[in-house]
């Protein structure tokens, strides 16, 4: 299938490693010029170089902390100046800290809001007018399967992801007449640094090892394994493509069948 993506431009947020990087690489393999960002410069530049070397596409990289409004403004401005416009926006960010309800005060809730919900709102706001004027756009958010089934011990994430999904559903309705699709992709357990860090956090309290925790998670998944970032990215790349032109307002889990509910 020709995805019809050659020559498009994309901004993939939080993309120096993990799923964001896999999405940027996946888009670049389809001929998309990609802007990537992260806080840490060294890994970001190494990733940009890796994508350039493998795909020969133009990669624009800029450090940004997505929990900071000014960084987002600067990032989108610079990416737009570099490419002329942004066709595809992939909203992603780091995950908030694990913990239960009574572990968090207002400042922790505010920080999770800035990182995971406000960043998506701000990124969308920065690109939507341009997409409307051009009559074409793709917005894809990376959230979590917790939108469908909240995960114990991840209350900050559970709440913010649900907010992002609400925004996606509303925006999809509002932007459909302008040729812009808006979809949410929900990872289950994808083998990245984030899931390893969460397992390390549980290691001590569960009196076990990271490997055993990851293996235990795998046993809860019908496919009996964690996903890899490329498997996740393939779904995002399809949604970003011309071929997904009639898909909007969806929330798609990429979880190896882990969520058992029919909806
Ligand atoms: N992996 C899973 O199974 C899974 C499941 C459900 C949901 N999720 C969520 O999906 C998202 C991506 O996860 P991942 O597994 O790909 O994580 P990851 O491998 O840890 O990668 C996170 C990426 O985001 C960047 N980042 C983190 N905080 C940032 C910030 N404030 N501003 C800009 N960039 C930032 C990191 O670079 P810097 O550190 O240099 O900034 C890195 O490039 C997270 O929100 C995670 O909670 C993951």
Short mmCIF file of C-alpha atoms and ligand atoms in Angstrom, two decimals:
data_model
loop_
_atom_site.label_atom_id
_atom_site.label_comp_id
_atom_site.label_asym_id
_atom_site.label_seq_id
_atom_site.Cartn_x
_atom_site.Cartn_y
_atom_site.Cartn_z
CA UNK A 1 0.00 0.00 0.00
CA UNK A 2 1.33 3.43 -0.93
CA UNK A 3 0.67 5.49 2.19
CA UNK A 4 0.87 8.75 0.24
CA UNK A 5 3.13 10.35 2.80
CA UNK A 6 6.15 11.30 0.68
CA UNK A 7 7.03 14.98 1.07
CA UNK A 8 4.74 15.61 4.06
CA UNK A 9 6.07 17.18 7.25
CA UNK A 10 5.56 16.02 10.83
CA UNK A 11 6.24 17.21 14.34
CA UNK A 12 6.68 14.24 16.66
CA UNK A 13 6.88 15.32 20.29
CA UNK A 14 9.07 13.55 22.88
CA UNK A 15 10.97 11.56 20.31
CA UNK A 16 14.61 10.94 21.22
CA UNK A 17 13.80 7.37 22.29
CA UNK A 18 10.95 4.91 22.81
CA UNK A 19 7.67 5.18 20.92
CA UNK A 20 8.19 8.80 19.82
CA UNK A 21 11.49 7.88 18.18
CA UNK A 22 9.94 4.83 16.50
CA UNK A 23 7.12 6.99 15.13
CA UNK A 24 9.57 9.60 13.81
CA UNK A 25 11.65 6.84 12.19
CA UNK A 26 8.53 5.16 10.77
CA UNK A 27 7.31 8.41 9.22
CA UNK A 28 10.77 9.23 7.86
CA UNK A 29 10.93 5.79 6.20
CA UNK A 30 7.78 6.85 4.30
CA UNK A 31 9.51 10.02 3.09
CA UNK A 32 8.11 12.40 5.73
CA UNK A 33 10.37 15.25 6.87
CA UNK A 34 10.29 15.10 10.65
CA UNK A 35 10.83 17.51 13.53
CA UNK A 36 11.76 15.80 16.78
CA UNK A 37 12.25 17.06 20.33
CA UNK A 38 13.20 16.03 23.86
CA UNK A 39 14.82 17.71 26.86
CA UNK A 40 18.19 15.98 26.58
CA UNK A 41 20.30 17.32 23.70
CA UNK A 42 22.82 14.50 23.29
CA UNK A 43 20.36 11.66 22.75
CA UNK A 44 18.13 13.92 20.63
CA UNK A 45 20.97 14.75 18.26
CA UNK A 46 22.07 11.12 18.07
CA UNK A 47 18.50 10.13 17.17
CA UNK A 48 18.25 12.86 14.52
CA UNK A 49 21.49 11.60 12.99
CA UNK A 50 20.29 7.99 13.07
CA UNK A 51 17.04 8.89 11.28
CA UNK A 52 18.90 11.00 8.68
CA UNK A 53 21.43 8.24 8.01
CA UNK A 54 18.78 5.56 7.62
CA UNK A 55 16.22 7.50 5.60
CA UNK A 56 18.05 10.47 4.00
CA UNK A 57 15.13 12.74 4.96
CA UNK A 58 15.46 16.22 6.43
CA UNK A 59 15.28 15.91 10.24
CA UNK A 60 14.90 19.00 12.41
CA UNK A 61 15.76 18.55 16.09
CA UNK A 62 15.23 21.03 18.90
CA UNK A 63 15.43 20.61 22.67
CA UNK A 64 12.19 21.43 24.46
CA UNK A 65 10.54 20.67 27.76
CA UNK A 66 6.96 19.94 26.79
CA UNK A 67 5.69 20.88 30.24
CA UNK A 68 6.74 24.49 29.51
CA UNK A 69 4.49 26.67 27.41
CA UNK A 70 7.32 28.82 26.02
CA UNK A 71 9.28 25.76 24.91
CA UNK A 72 6.27 24.50 22.98
CA UNK A 73 5.75 27.87 21.31
CA UNK A 74 9.42 28.03 20.30
CA UNK A 75 9.43 24.43 19.11
CA UNK A 76 6.41 24.77 16.83
CA UNK A 77 7.61 28.12 15.50
CA UNK A 78 11.06 26.75 14.68
CA UNK A 79 9.67 23.57 13.06
CA UNK A 80 7.27 25.65 10.97
CA UNK A 81 10.05 28.02 9.91
CA UNK A 82 12.23 25.06 8.96
CA UNK A 83 9.64 23.13 6.95
CA UNK A 84 7.22 25.90 5.96
CA UNK A 85 4.24 24.14 7.57
CA UNK A 86 3.32 21.08 9.66
CA UNK A 87 1.05 18.45 8.10
CA UNK A 88 1.16 15.86 10.87
CA UNK A 89 1.31 16.38 14.63
CA UNK A 90 2.04 13.52 17.01
CA UNK A 91 1.42 14.53 20.63
CA UNK A 92 3.58 12.59 23.06
CA UNK A 93 5.44 13.33 26.31
CA UNK A 94 7.17 11.54 29.14
CA UNK A 95 4.99 9.73 31.66
CA UNK A 96 4.08 11.19 35.06
CA UNK A 97 5.41 9.51 38.23
CA UNK A 98 3.70 6.37 39.55
CA UNK A 99 1.76 6.52 42.82
CA UNK A 100 -1.62 6.29 44.51
CA UNK A 101 -4.22 8.97 45.24
CA UNK A 102 -2.86 10.13 48.61
CA UNK A 103 0.72 10.31 47.34
CA UNK A 104 0.12 13.48 45.35
CA UNK A 105 -0.48 17.10 46.33
CA UNK A 106 -1.73 19.90 44.09
CA UNK A 107 1.70 20.64 42.67
CA UNK A 108 2.11 17.02 41.51
CA UNK A 109 -1.33 17.11 39.86
CA UNK A 110 -0.45 20.44 38.23
CA UNK A 111 2.85 19.05 36.91
CA UNK A 112 1.08 16.01 35.41
CA UNK A 113 -1.48 18.33 33.83
CA UNK A 114 1.24 20.49 32.26
CA UNK A 115 3.19 17.47 30.96
CA UNK A 116 0.46 15.20 29.67
CA UNK A 117 -2.71 17.21 29.03
CA UNK A 118 -1.68 20.86 28.60
CA UNK A 119 1.18 19.88 26.26
CA UNK A 120 -1.28 18.14 23.94
CA UNK A 121 -3.69 21.10 24.09
CA UNK A 122 -0.89 23.59 23.38
CA UNK A 123 0.64 21.57 20.54
CA UNK A 124 -2.76 21.18 18.87
CA UNK A 125 -3.59 24.86 19.31
CA UNK A 126 -0.29 25.81 17.68
CA UNK A 127 -0.92 23.82 14.48
CA UNK A 128 -4.68 23.70 13.94
CA UNK A 129 -5.22 27.10 12.25
CA UNK A 130 -2.54 26.33 9.69
CA UNK A 131 -3.97 22.85 9.00
CA UNK A 132 -7.45 24.34 8.58
CA UNK A 133 -6.14 26.90 6.09
CA UNK A 134 -4.40 24.14 4.11
CA UNK A 135 -7.42 21.83 4.24
CA UNK A 136 -5.39 18.81 5.35
CA UNK A 137 -3.99 17.61 8.65
CA UNK A 138 -3.37 14.63 10.89
CA UNK A 139 -3.27 14.81 14.67
CA UNK A 140 -2.45 11.69 16.65
CA UNK A 141 -2.07 11.51 20.40
CA UNK A 142 -0.09 8.84 22.23
CA UNK A 143 -1.79 8.12 25.55
CA UNK A 144 -2.23 4.73 27.24
CA UNK A 145 -4.56 1.75 27.42
CA UNK A 146 -5.52 3.29 30.79
CA UNK A 147 -8.04 5.41 28.85
CA UNK A 148 -10.07 2.19 28.62
CA UNK A 149 -8.88 0.46 31.76
CA UNK A 150 -7.20 2.56 34.46
CA UNK A 151 -3.94 1.03 35.69
CA UNK A 152 -3.52 0.59 39.48
CA UNK A 153 -0.77 2.82 40.91
CA UNK A 154 -0.74 5.23 37.95
CA UNK A 155 -3.46 7.68 38.98
CA UNK A 156 -1.85 10.78 37.48
CA UNK A 157 -1.46 9.08 34.13
CA UNK A 158 -4.95 7.53 34.23
CA UNK A 159 -6.62 10.91 34.77
CA UNK A 160 -4.59 12.96 32.26
CA UNK A 161 -4.89 10.36 29.46
CA UNK A 162 -8.66 10.40 29.83
CA UNK A 163 -8.55 14.19 29.41
CA UNK A 164 -6.49 13.88 26.23
CA UNK A 165 -8.97 11.36 24.86
CA UNK A 166 -11.83 13.79 25.58
CA UNK A 167 -10.00 16.49 23.66
CA UNK A 168 -9.35 14.15 20.73
CA UNK A 169 -12.99 13.14 20.45
CA UNK A 170 -14.16 16.76 20.56
CA UNK A 171 -11.51 18.05 18.16
CA UNK A 172 -12.22 15.26 15.68
CA UNK A 173 -15.78 16.49 15.43
CA UNK A 174 -14.77 20.13 15.12
CA UNK A 175 -12.01 19.61 12.56
CA UNK A 176 -13.51 16.92 10.31
CA UNK A 177 -14.98 19.46 7.84
CA UNK A 178 -11.47 20.81 7.22
CA UNK A 179 -9.86 17.54 6.15
CA UNK A 180 -8.15 17.10 9.51
CA UNK A 181 -8.37 13.77 11.31
CA UNK A 182 -7.72 13.44 15.03
CA UNK A 183 -7.09 10.05 16.63
CA UNK A 184 -5.76 8.63 19.87
CA UNK A 185 -3.45 5.60 20.00
CA UNK A 186 -3.24 3.77 23.32
CA UNK A 187 -0.17 1.65 24.05
CA UNK A 188 -0.51 -1.36 26.30
CA UNK A 189 2.93 -2.54 27.41
CA UNK A 190 5.60 -1.55 24.91
CA UNK A 191 9.22 -2.37 25.71
CA UNK A 192 10.81 1.06 26.23
CA UNK A 193 12.76 2.81 28.98
CA UNK A 194 9.47 4.01 30.52
CA UNK A 195 8.17 0.50 31.19
CA UNK A 196 11.57 -0.65 32.47
CA UNK A 197 11.64 2.34 34.88
CA UNK A 198 8.13 1.55 36.13
CA UNK A 199 9.15 -2.08 36.71
CA UNK A 200 12.28 -0.93 38.57
CA UNK A 201 10.06 1.23 40.78
CA UNK A 202 7.96 -1.81 41.70
CA UNK A 203 10.98 -4.09 42.10
CA UNK A 204 11.63 -3.20 45.73
CA UNK A 205 8.07 -3.17 47.03
CA UNK A 206 7.24 -6.43 45.21
CA UNK A 207 10.53 -7.97 46.39
CA UNK A 208 11.32 -9.29 42.96
CA UNK A 209 13.38 -8.36 39.88
CA UNK A 210 12.62 -6.12 36.91
CA UNK A 211 12.78 -9.16 34.60
CA UNK A 212 10.21 -11.03 36.70
CA UNK A 213 7.88 -8.03 36.73
CA UNK A 214 8.11 -7.65 32.94
CA UNK A 215 7.58 -11.38 32.53
CA UNK A 216 4.53 -11.21 34.80
CA UNK A 217 3.12 -8.37 32.64
CA UNK A 218 3.77 -10.46 29.52
CA UNK A 219 1.77 -13.35 30.97
CA UNK A 220 -1.30 -11.05 31.27
CA UNK A 221 -1.13 -10.31 27.55
CA UNK A 222 -2.78 -12.78 25.13
CA UNK A 223 0.32 -12.60 22.91
CA UNK A 224 2.48 -13.44 25.96
CA UNK A 225 4.99 -10.72 25.17
CA UNK A 226 5.47 -6.98 25.35
CA UNK A 227 5.13 -4.99 22.15
CA UNK A 228 8.07 -3.35 20.46
CA UNK A 229 8.09 0.38 19.61
CA UNK A 230 8.01 -0.30 15.85
CA UNK A 231 4.80 -2.34 16.16
CA UNK A 232 3.25 0.61 17.94
CA UNK A 233 4.63 3.14 15.44
CA UNK A 234 3.16 1.25 12.45
CA UNK A 235 -0.36 2.10 13.64
CA UNK A 236 0.50 5.78 14.11
CA UNK A 237 2.11 5.95 10.66
CA UNK A 238 -1.02 4.47 9.08
CA UNK A 239 -3.25 6.99 10.88
CA UNK A 240 -0.98 9.79 9.67
CA UNK A 241 -1.29 8.61 6.09
CA UNK A 242 -3.50 9.54 3.19
CA UNK A 243 -4.96 6.03 3.35
CA UNK A 244 -6.51 6.70 6.78
CA UNK A 245 -8.59 9.56 5.39
CA UNK A 246 -11.92 8.26 6.77
CA UNK A 247 -10.64 7.37 10.24
CA UNK A 248 -11.18 10.07 12.84
CA UNK A 249 -12.26 10.31 16.48
CA UNK A 250 -11.03 6.80 17.24
CA UNK A 251 -9.10 5.49 20.23
CA UNK A 252 -7.10 2.46 19.11
CA UNK A 253 -5.28 0.23 21.54
CA UNK A 254 -2.00 -1.40 20.52
CA UNK A 255 -1.74 -3.85 23.37
CA UNK A 256 -1.41 -7.43 22.09
CA UNK A 257 -5.04 -8.03 23.13
CA UNK A 258 -4.52 -7.08 26.78
CA UNK A 259 -7.78 -5.12 27.19
CA UNK A 260 -10.45 -7.78 27.25
CA UNK A 261 -13.51 -5.52 27.04
CA UNK A 262 -15.38 -5.54 23.73
CA UNK A 263 -15.34 -1.72 23.47
N1 LIG B 1 5.97 2.10 27.12
C1 LIG B 1 4.74 1.75 27.47
O1 LIG B 1 4.41 0.57 27.61
C2 LIG B 1 3.70 2.82 27.72
C3 LIG B 1 2.40 2.41 28.00
C4 LIG B 1 1.42 3.36 28.19
C5 LIG B 1 1.74 4.71 28.09
N2 LIG B 1 3.02 5.09 27.82
C6 LIG B 1 3.29 6.52 27.70
O2 LIG B 1 3.72 6.83 26.40
C7 LIG B 1 4.62 7.96 26.43
C8 LIG B 1 5.93 7.58 25.75
O3 LIG B 1 6.46 6.50 26.44
P1 LIG B 1 7.80 5.71 26.05
O4 LIG B 1 7.60 4.37 26.63
O5 LIG B 1 8.10 5.87 24.61
O6 LIG B 1 8.86 6.51 26.95
P2 LIG B 1 10.45 6.62 26.90
O7 LIG B 1 11.06 5.50 26.15
O8 LIG B 1 10.84 6.86 28.31
O9 LIG B 1 10.71 7.95 26.03
C9 LIG B 1 10.22 9.18 26.46
C10 LIG B 1 10.69 10.27 25.49
O10 LIG B 1 10.07 11.48 25.88
C11 LIG B 1 11.06 12.49 26.13
N3 LIG B 1 10.53 13.33 27.20
C12 LIG B 1 10.25 12.97 28.47
N4 LIG B 1 9.80 14.03 29.16
C13 LIG B 1 9.80 15.09 28.31
C14 LIG B 1 9.48 16.46 28.44
N5 LIG B 1 9.06 16.98 29.60
N6 LIG B 1 9.63 17.26 27.37
C15 LIG B 1 10.10 16.77 26.20
N7 LIG B 1 10.40 15.48 26.01
C16 LIG B 1 10.27 14.65 27.07
C17 LIG B 1 12.31 11.70 26.50
O11 LIG B 1 13.51 12.44 26.30
P3 LIG B 1 14.12 13.38 27.48
O12 LIG B 1 14.08 12.57 28.74
O13 LIG B 1 15.50 13.70 27.02
O14 LIG B 1 13.26 14.59 27.55
C18 LIG B 1 12.19 10.54 25.52
O15 LIG B 1 12.63 10.92 24.24
C19 LIG B 1 4.78 8.30 27.92
O16 LIG B 1 3.88 9.31 28.25
C20 LIG B 1 4.41 7.00 28.61
O17 LIG B 1 3.96 7.21 29.93
C21 LIG B 1 4.00 4.17 27.64
#
